[in-house]
Amino acid sequence: MILTCHSKVVSKEGILLFSQRHISEFNLHVIPGKGDEILIDIKLIKDDIDLNEADLNNELLECEFLAMRYKQTEDLRKAVVALILSENRLSQENSHE
Amino acid sequence: MSKFSIDIPRPNFFKHRTIAEDSILVTVDSGEWAILSSKEFECLCHNDYSDPGLREKLYESHIYLDKNNWDSYIETMAQRWKEVFTRPTLHIVVVTPRCNLRCIYCHASYQQESNSSMSIETASKVLDRIFEVAPENFAIEFQGGEPTLNFETIKFMVEKSKELTEKYGKKVNFTIVTNFTSALTDEKMRFLIENSIDVSTSIDGPQFIHENNRNRNYPGGFSILCQKVHRFTELWKEIRDDEPRLSAMLTATKPVLAYPRETVDTYLSLGINDIFIRPVNPLGRGEQDINELTYPIEDFLEYWERVIDYIIELRGKGFSVAETHLVILLRKIFFRENTYMDLRSPCGASFGQRTYNYDGKIFTCDEGRMLEQEKFCLGTVDVKSSSINSSKNGIHTFISSLSELSYCEFCVYKPFCGVCPLLNYKTSGYTNTTIWNSRRCKLYRGMFDIIFRKFINEEKARKVFGDMIIESI
């Protein structure tokens, strides 16, 4: 199966997430198409998997959305970790060992 | 505001999933969540916060962050981490690998012929290791095989713990998992009751299923179990003033999936109101490719939902009954509780719990000792806990369980769920290959889907869920 999408709609991070999501079902290869087109060539790992093209296209867009959100909040997520650690909010009781 | 500058206001990193018609679940890493309509979700995606109702919903659940709720979000996240980055609160002690039953799915790989048991000398060292690392309140759980076959060691540990808790100012809660066979004499029951040791057993559903699973070498096993449960309750009432406490777990094999109502009825007939239902795991004898053990996880989910529906129906008629797996998940969703070792990120391996085997080896967790792999061995009771704490095996397992390392990071249920690196290892050969749509992933995604769908669509379910949560406090 080959999915067609556009590089202005789907990024490499989105495709990577999509491949991670389906890692147990298929391998995929990205092939440049015409102009902004990207072709995603899907090769099944097992024979008994039933794939629906429309569902996969929707999932690809969902993965793109998630990847985009993840990238956009990178600084926010790092700040959360840094703040928690720097302000020593995880202090524990002492060991008697 | 802290010294770290951050560009807010803006949306948090949120995940979403359509649960029911016009109902989209949105979660953030703190475990907070909201149900949005399709229109509200579209507004969120387009940064349109003109609707004050939506703005409040997003603000309260930290899906939208600004300078007014930023500190409370940090505090909520810190609290969440505190619950996992703690000292080991659960210590499982396998006092013997021997068992008098031959359950077809035994995850612990019972050993009938073994003469091995935990000696008193080893048990003493186990207690030293436990008290070196345990926090103020912790639990010791006796397991096997069948632990009551080495009752002298159990008695020693309980009595010795009394001295140690006084010396170190700590408090320990004991639990024992026992099969309620003839090995559990009146004398042993008295000891358990007098020393407030919580007792748990296994009941796999109606009699014919239970006996097929657990009593192939033990004729009349179910009748003996019933007699023992009855006797336990009698002794409890003789010795104590409070209500008898006994919990039980059901390991679902294929035959029981056709009997959800009968499952609950069997438990209630024995006076047990708390049922913990789980599918078979591919550990020990559970990985055998036999009819009873192989079924699609979707079939288990259908069975589980029918059990929940029946419990809701019974509670409407005044029966007090709950399903423990459901209660654990509800507490995670509504209390943001993050203490259940088997389902959190990072998991409890090595730093939240430890398992002390009868031979003195210490493993990352119960699954670690079931797999019996050196990869999950932290050391032995002959060395101080400081060496155990810095074990490379422990650290590796712990890090492998981080949801952030897999697709779980992008799953709407990430705040409530968790990775099991040992099951990963069992199924793939690698601890850090958590796979979307693996059996365990489908199991918990399915359970959360069921819970949220019922919460959204069914008023009776909402009420029962609320009651169960309150009762569990």
XYZ file of C-alpha atoms in Angstrom:
570
model
C 0.000 0.000 0.000
C 1.216 3.513 -0.787
C -0.037 6.557 1.062
C 0.303 9.945 -0.578
C 0.788 13.124 1.419
C 2.421 16.534 1.076
C 5.577 17.763 2.743
C 3.768 20.954 3.706
C 1.188 18.890 5.616
C 3.237 16.036 7.081
C 6.739 16.413 8.547
C 9.449 13.816 9.099
C 8.627 13.873 12.821
C 5.015 13.037 12.042
C 6.041 10.160 9.773
C 8.449 8.889 12.399
C 5.710 8.882 15.004
C 3.391 7.124 12.571
C 6.005 4.414 11.993
C 6.540 4.025 15.735
C 2.828 3.607 16.269
C 2.638 0.792 13.729
C 5.973 -0.796 14.453
C 4.406 -4.175 15.131
C 2.417 -4.169 11.879
C 4.506 -2.751 9.047
C 7.734 -1.160 7.897
C 7.550 1.961 5.821
C 9.779 3.673 3.286
C 9.476 7.300 2.324
C 9.809 8.004 -1.403
C 9.884 11.512 -2.895
C 6.990 12.106 -5.244
C 6.273 14.900 -7.681
C 6.848 18.410 -6.332
C 5.776 18.553 -2.668
C 4.390 15.040 -2.725
C 5.665 12.341 -0.355
C 4.895 8.692 -0.953
C 4.876 6.326 2.020
C 5.380 2.755 0.906
C 3.971 0.374 3.509
C 5.209 -3.206 3.739
C 3.384 -5.531 6.124
C 5.364 -7.538 8.652
C 2.677 -10.172 9.030
C 0.155 -11.466 6.497
C -2.916 -11.379 8.689
C -3.052 -7.609 9.134
C -5.967 -5.752 7.627
C -5.177 -2.139 6.733
C -7.641 0.523 5.780
C -6.174 3.344 3.692
C -8.575 6.004 4.962
C -7.890 5.050 8.594
C -4.147 5.158 8.001
C -4.354 8.579 6.386
C -6.293 9.850 9.399
C -3.752 8.337 11.756
C -0.915 9.947 9.832
C -2.545 13.351 10.279
C -3.137 12.623 13.953
C 0.525 11.674 14.379
C 1.544 14.868 12.618
C -0.653 16.867 14.980
C 0.895 15.167 18.007
C 4.437 15.567 16.692
C 3.821 19.246 16.047
C 2.408 19.771 19.546
C 5.353 17.879 21.028
C 7.833 20.105 19.197
C 5.965 23.293 20.102
C 5.975 22.414 23.828
C 9.588 21.243 24.069
C 10.706 24.306 26.017
C 7.684 24.092 28.308
C 8.308 20.435 29.147
C 12.001 21.071 29.782
C 11.156 23.982 32.059
C 8.851 21.749 34.132
C 11.622 19.203 34.708
C 14.226 21.862 35.439
C 11.991 23.665 37.912
C 11.060 20.532 39.816
C 14.688 19.439 40.127
C 16.166 22.868 40.830
C 13.656 23.678 43.540
C 14.272 20.312 45.208
C 10.615 19.410 45.255
C 11.345 15.704 45.451
C 13.088 15.631 48.846
C 12.765 12.312 50.633
C 13.185 11.217 54.260
C 16.687 10.106 55.300
C 17.953 6.536 55.285
C 19.287 4.999 58.478
C 21.704 2.748 56.550
C 7.113 33.143 39.127
C 10.373 31.198 39.026
C 13.675 32.212 37.614
C 13.096 30.026 34.505
C 11.395 32.165 31.918
C 8.820 30.387 29.864
C 6.712 31.761 27.109
C 3.127 31.507 28.391
C 0.131 31.733 28.095
C -0.360 28.829 25.736
C -1.646 25.252 25.598
C 0.199 22.474 27.388
C 1.362 19.320 25.598
C -1.957 17.497 25.478
C -3.083 14.193 23.993
C -6.587 13.353 22.871
C -8.909 10.497 21.959
C -12.530 10.353 20.820
C -14.329 8.296 23.441
C -17.963 8.666 22.451
C -20.061 10.761 20.149
C -19.104 14.415 20.518
C -16.875 13.534 23.484
C -13.140 13.884 23.200
C -10.911 13.059 26.141
C -7.928 15.381 26.510
C -5.158 14.646 29.025
C -1.899 16.224 30.131
C 1.103 14.665 31.843
C -0.007 15.742 35.331
C -2.888 13.266 35.071
C -5.487 16.036 34.709
C -8.062 15.754 31.996
C -11.198 17.154 30.447
C -13.940 15.908 28.159
C -14.487 18.322 25.289
C -17.141 18.469 22.639
C -15.966 18.357 19.019
C -16.498 22.087 18.766
C -14.545 22.787 21.952
C -11.713 20.586 20.764
C -11.571 22.430 17.479
C -11.370 25.713 19.410
C -8.482 24.297 21.446
C -6.650 23.241 18.297
C -7.118 26.717 16.777
C -6.211 28.554 19.992
C -9.675 30.037 20.210
C -10.428 30.628 23.887
C -13.232 33.102 23.456
C -15.728 30.785 25.194
C -15.344 31.450 28.960
C -16.703 27.979 29.830
C -14.064 26.315 27.714
C -11.337 28.611 29.024
C -12.207 27.667 32.610
C -12.282 23.944 31.794
C -8.874 24.102 30.150
C -7.385 26.343 32.814
C -8.515 24.146 35.735
C -7.129 20.993 34.149
C -3.834 22.697 33.184
C -4.484 21.988 29.539
C -4.044 25.720 29.080
C -1.268 27.376 31.040
C -0.734 30.983 32.034
C 1.168 32.771 34.811
C -1.705 32.228 37.240
C -1.827 28.433 37.054
C 1.781 27.702 36.085
C 2.994 27.236 39.683
C 0.120 24.933 40.541
C 0.970 22.838 37.471
C 4.600 22.517 38.613
C 3.424 21.522 42.072
C 1.053 18.918 40.648
C 3.802 17.414 38.508
C 6.241 17.447 41.433
C 3.721 15.637 43.609
C 3.337 13.025 40.910
C 7.064 12.436 40.698
C 7.392 12.312 44.472
C 5.116 9.293 44.521
C 7.386 7.321 42.195
C 10.827 8.572 43.189
C 10.467 7.189 46.651
C 12.051 4.393 48.622
C 10.787 0.827 48.125
C 7.390 0.560 49.787
C 6.559 -2.992 48.694
C 8.768 -5.927 49.641
C 7.727 -9.322 48.324
C 9.235 -12.283 50.157
C 9.104 -15.656 48.402
C 9.439 -17.974 51.373
C 9.286 -21.165 49.312
C 8.927 -22.223 45.664
C 7.057 -25.342 46.747
C 3.380 -25.643 46.116
C 0.767 -28.308 46.674
C -1.222 -27.273 43.596
C -0.492 -27.392 39.886
C -2.321 -24.407 38.407
C -2.209 -24.548 34.633
C -1.166 -20.890 34.264
C 1.126 -20.615 37.286
C 3.169 -17.473 36.735
C 5.525 -18.438 39.531
C 6.279 -21.851 37.975
C 5.396 -23.891 41.076
C 7.875 -26.527 42.173
C 6.381 -29.581 43.744
C 9.531 -31.620 44.223
C 11.805 -28.915 45.580
C 13.072 -29.074 49.141
C 14.152 -25.479 48.969
C 12.707 -22.979 51.351
C 13.890 -19.729 52.835
C 15.926 -20.468 55.958
C 15.606 -18.449 59.131
C 19.140 -17.162 58.565
C 18.234 -15.878 55.093
C 14.949 -14.456 56.391
C 16.867 -12.497 59.018
C 19.093 -10.985 56.348
C 16.021 -10.212 54.222
C 14.606 -8.193 57.103
C 17.908 -6.342 57.545
C 17.894 -5.387 53.837
C 14.233 -4.354 53.962
C 14.575 -2.153 57.028
C 17.683 -0.500 55.594
C 15.729 0.962 52.683
C 12.051 0.993 53.593
C 10.338 4.329 54.276
C 8.257 4.989 57.380
C 5.252 3.011 56.127
C 5.758 -0.033 53.956
C 4.423 -3.475 53.144
C 5.796 -7.001 53.225
C 3.968 -9.554 51.097
C 4.547 -13.286 51.562
C 4.396 -15.303 48.359
C 5.476 -18.668 46.942
C 4.738 -21.304 45.601
C 2.429 -21.714 48.552
C 3.909 -19.625 51.381
C 2.092 -21.438 54.209
C 4.267 -24.484 53.447
C 7.090 -22.560 55.137
C 5.122 -21.033 57.971
C 7.964 -21.089 60.495
C 9.851 -18.532 58.428
C 6.750 -16.373 58.138
C 6.253 -16.469 61.903
C 9.895 -15.597 62.474
C 9.710 -12.612 60.132
C 6.509 -11.260 61.643
C 7.842 -11.550 65.195
C 11.271 -10.129 64.326
C 9.628 -7.235 62.469
C 7.937 -6.169 65.695
C 11.363 -5.513 67.246
C 12.686 -3.780 64.162
C 9.679 -1.497 63.677
C 10.077 -0.337 67.269
C 13.814 0.155 66.856
C 13.550 2.159 63.603
C 10.213 3.851 64.167
C 8.606 2.312 61.085
C 5.275 0.706 60.397
C 4.833 -2.439 58.328
C 1.677 -3.906 56.847
C 1.786 -7.641 56.100
C -0.027 -9.494 53.332
C 0.013 -13.160 52.388
C -1.119 -14.755 49.133
C -2.290 -18.291 49.877
C -4.273 -20.959 48.051
C -6.629 -21.905 50.925
C -5.932 -25.622 50.817
C -5.398 -28.062 53.664
C -1.935 -26.482 54.184
C -3.713 -23.538 55.828
C -4.530 -24.997 59.233
C -6.588 -23.357 61.988
C -3.380 -22.593 63.870
C -1.942 -20.743 60.862
C -5.193 -18.875 60.301
C -5.192 -17.766 63.940
C -1.671 -16.434 63.611
C -2.563 -14.469 60.467
C -5.672 -12.989 62.057
C -4.057 -12.163 65.415
C -1.172 -10.408 63.669
C -3.409 -8.436 61.271
C -1.906 -10.007 58.187
C -4.071 -9.257 55.160
C -4.977 -12.439 53.321
C -5.463 -12.844 49.603
C -6.295 -15.944 47.586
C -7.217 -17.015 44.064
C -10.687 -18.010 42.898
C -10.925 -18.496 39.168
C -14.680 -18.361 38.789
C -17.385 -21.030 39.054
C -16.354 -24.349 40.582
C -15.796 -26.297 37.354
C -13.501 -23.594 35.954
C -11.620 -23.097 39.209
C -10.989 -26.838 39.547
C -9.954 -27.180 35.907
C -7.427 -24.364 36.344
C -6.133 -25.030 39.828
C -7.096 -28.428 41.200
C -6.193 -31.012 38.588
C -3.907 -32.665 41.152
C -6.073 -31.778 44.134
C -9.526 -33.367 43.951
C -12.254 -31.504 45.771
C -10.112 -28.401 45.870
C -12.970 -25.980 45.449
C -14.983 -27.514 48.308
C -11.917 -27.365 50.542
C -11.410 -23.726 49.583
C -15.026 -22.946 50.500
C -14.646 -24.697 53.857
C -11.412 -22.848 54.554
C -12.897 -19.472 53.643
C -15.849 -20.162 55.919
C -13.539 -21.278 58.736
C -11.352 -18.189 58.273
C -14.397 -15.961 58.652
C -15.506 -17.867 61.765
C -12.112 -17.550 63.427
C -11.916 -13.881 62.530
C -15.195 -13.184 64.275
C -13.993 -15.138 67.323
C -10.728 -13.223 67.592
C -11.512 -9.712 66.346
C -14.269 -7.131 66.575
C -14.018 -5.767 63.029
C -15.413 -7.207 59.815
C -13.469 -10.106 58.256
C -11.130 -9.039 55.469
C -10.307 -11.400 52.657
C -9.529 -10.511 49.083
C -9.241 -12.713 46.043
C -7.924 -12.575 42.539
C -9.219 -14.184 39.380
C -6.789 -15.106 36.617
C -9.023 -15.280 33.576
C -8.578 -18.344 31.440
C -10.618 -18.777 28.266
C -13.514 -20.773 29.751
C -14.411 -18.133 32.354
C -14.909 -15.470 29.670
C -18.369 -16.933 28.992
C -19.422 -16.580 32.633
C -19.193 -12.968 33.814
C -22.272 -13.039 36.038
C -21.439 -16.450 37.442
C -17.974 -15.137 38.320
C -19.415 -12.441 40.543
C -22.047 -14.797 42.002
C -19.324 -17.287 42.980
C -17.432 -14.635 44.876
C -20.515 -13.301 46.621
C -21.559 -16.825 47.646
C -18.244 -17.055 49.514
C -18.769 -13.714 51.206
C -16.006 -12.043 49.191
C -17.043 -8.633 47.902
C -13.784 -7.545 46.274
C -12.835 -9.256 43.050
C -9.582 -8.558 41.218
C -9.765 -9.764 37.638
C -6.752 -10.010 35.346
C -5.926 -11.892 32.148
C -3.268 -14.591 32.013
C 0.276 -13.275 31.585
C 2.901 -15.013 29.417
C 5.014 -15.799 32.485
C 5.907 -19.176 33.912
C 3.387 -21.749 32.809
C 1.132 -18.979 31.547
C 2.990 -18.952 28.252
C 1.913 -22.454 27.271
C 0.125 -22.640 23.948
C -2.923 -24.480 25.249
C -6.587 -23.799 24.638
C -7.397 -22.407 28.079
C -4.674 -19.797 27.964
C -4.859 -18.388 24.438
C -7.557 -15.903 23.624
C -7.736 -12.442 22.020
C -7.491 -9.665 24.576
C -10.664 -8.198 23.082
C -12.537 -11.214 24.457
C -11.191 -10.511 27.921
C -12.271 -6.859 27.654
C -15.772 -7.880 26.676
C -15.917 -10.220 29.679
C -14.575 -7.531 32.014
C -17.140 -5.003 30.849
C -19.926 -7.503 31.413
C -18.636 -8.104 34.937
C -18.667 -4.339 35.552
C -22.211 -4.075 34.175
C -23.364 -6.850 36.493
C -21.684 -5.224 39.473
C -23.453 -1.948 38.637
C -26.750 -3.846 38.467
C -26.121 -5.555 41.817
C -25.141 -2.367 43.541
C -28.398 -0.873 42.353
C -30.075 -3.654 44.349
C -28.043 -2.885 47.480
C -25.223 -5.429 47.156
C -21.802 -4.263 48.238
C -19.361 -5.525 45.609
C -16.438 -4.032 43.711
C -13.868 -5.002 41.114
C -10.427 -4.055 42.390
C -8.770 -3.519 39.011
C -11.534 -1.028 38.212
C -11.065 0.756 41.556
C -7.308 1.068 40.993
C -7.894 2.631 37.570
C -10.605 4.943 38.908
C -8.288 6.192 41.641
C -5.642 6.899 39.013
C -8.111 8.858 36.916
C -9.915 10.783 39.639
C -7.262 11.063 42.366
C -4.248 11.099 40.045
C -2.865 8.373 42.254
C 0.464 7.066 41.024
C 1.394 4.417 43.577
C 0.239 1.184 41.898
C 3.602 -0.402 41.030
C 2.420 -2.486 38.088
C 0.995 0.431 36.155
C 2.909 3.648 36.300
C 5.868 5.396 34.712
C 8.496 4.661 35.739
C 7.320 1.304 37.054
C 8.077 0.119 40.559
C 10.955 -2.160 39.553
C 13.817 -1.956 42.030
C 13.027 1.501 43.405
C 9.368 1.084 44.382
C 9.399 -2.618 45.175
C 11.773 -5.544 45.512
C 11.360 -9.288 45.603
C 13.459 -11.411 47.923
C 13.687 -14.987 46.683
C 13.900 -18.019 48.960
C 17.577 -18.474 48.021
C 18.546 -14.958 49.110
C 18.590 -13.366 45.646
C 16.920 -10.001 45.303
C 14.992 -9.224 42.117
C 13.584 -6.017 40.660
C 10.012 -7.154 41.209
C 7.789 -10.233 41.301
C 7.917 -10.637 37.524
C 11.705 -10.501 37.743
C 11.848 -13.537 40.001
C 9.246 -15.298 37.818
C 11.480 -14.831 34.796
C 14.457 -15.914 36.891
C 16.779 -13.968 34.651
C 20.081 -12.619 35.983
C 19.241 -9.463 34.056
C 16.660 -8.639 36.730
C 18.684 -9.707 39.745
C 19.837 -6.822 41.939
C 22.155 -8.839 44.155
C 21.772 -10.949 47.263
C 20.813 -10.367 50.856
C 24.465 -10.847 51.832
C 25.392 -7.331 50.695
C 24.289 -3.993 52.097
C 21.405 -2.218 50.422
C 23.643 0.567 49.142
C 25.013 -1.933 46.590
C 21.498 -3.086 45.724
C 20.355 0.513 45.240
C 23.083 1.167 42.689
C 22.642 -2.126 40.818
C 23.028 -1.625 37.048
C 20.270 -4.175 36.431
C 17.911 -2.176 38.597
C 18.735 1.111 36.943
C 18.451 -0.392 33.460
C 15.037 -1.912 34.208
C 13.842 1.300 35.805
C 14.887 3.441 32.828
C 13.389 0.944 30.360
C 10.021 1.508 31.994
C 9.849 5.226 31.205
C 6.838 5.942 29.019
C 8.727 8.840 27.513
C 10.925 6.391 25.601
C 8.149 4.954 23.479
C 4.940 5.810 21.673
C 3.314 5.846 25.134
C 4.509 9.456 25.381
C 1.842 10.307 22.801
C -0.983 8.229 24.212
C -3.927 9.926 25.875
C -3.794 7.373 28.704
C -0.104 7.874 29.455
C -0.718 9.606 32.834
C -2.747 6.629 34.055
C -0.797 3.801 32.484
C 2.675 2.315 32.578
C 5.208 0.102 30.879
C 6.282 -3.314 32.107
C 9.862 -3.827 30.892
C 9.762 -7.427 32.035
C 6.757 -8.312 29.907
C 8.479 -6.471 27.065
C 11.517 -8.658 27.601
C 9.408 -11.792 27.731
C 7.616 -11.039 24.470
C 10.353 -9.333 22.451
C 13.681 -10.067 24.094
C 14.228 -6.383 24.891
C 13.136 -4.451 27.957
C 12.568 -1.158 26.178
C 10.414 -2.179 23.232
C 6.990 -1.101 24.313
C 4.810 -1.629 21.349
C 1.562 0.140 20.570
C -1.096 -2.514 20.108
C 0.781 -5.138 22.086
C -1.433 -7.313 24.261
C -0.768 -5.274 27.383
C -1.257 -1.992 25.539
C -4.593 -3.154 24.134
C -5.633 -4.414 27.568
C -5.201 -1.135 29.394
C -6.282 1.069 26.507
C -9.429 -1.057 26.330
C -10.074 -0.816 30.068
C -9.649 2.951 30.076
C -11.907 3.256 27.021
C -14.600 1.255 28.852
C -14.309 3.359 32.002
C -14.439 6.719 30.233
C -17.217 5.627 27.892
C -19.357 4.495 30.805
C -18.520 7.624 32.747
C -19.662 9.797 29.861
C -22.726 7.841 28.752
C -24.131 6.015 31.777
C -25.515 7.821 34.818
C -25.686 4.626 36.881
C -22.058 3.861 36.116
C -21.029 7.387 37.141
C -22.747 6.973 40.491
C -21.276 3.517 41.110
C -17.798 4.672 40.138
C -18.096 7.556 42.595
C -19.294 5.258 45.372
C -16.484 2.762 44.745
C -13.881 5.503 44.918
C -15.257 6.825 48.204
C -15.440 3.336 49.700
C -11.809 2.748 48.752
C -10.568 5.698 50.801
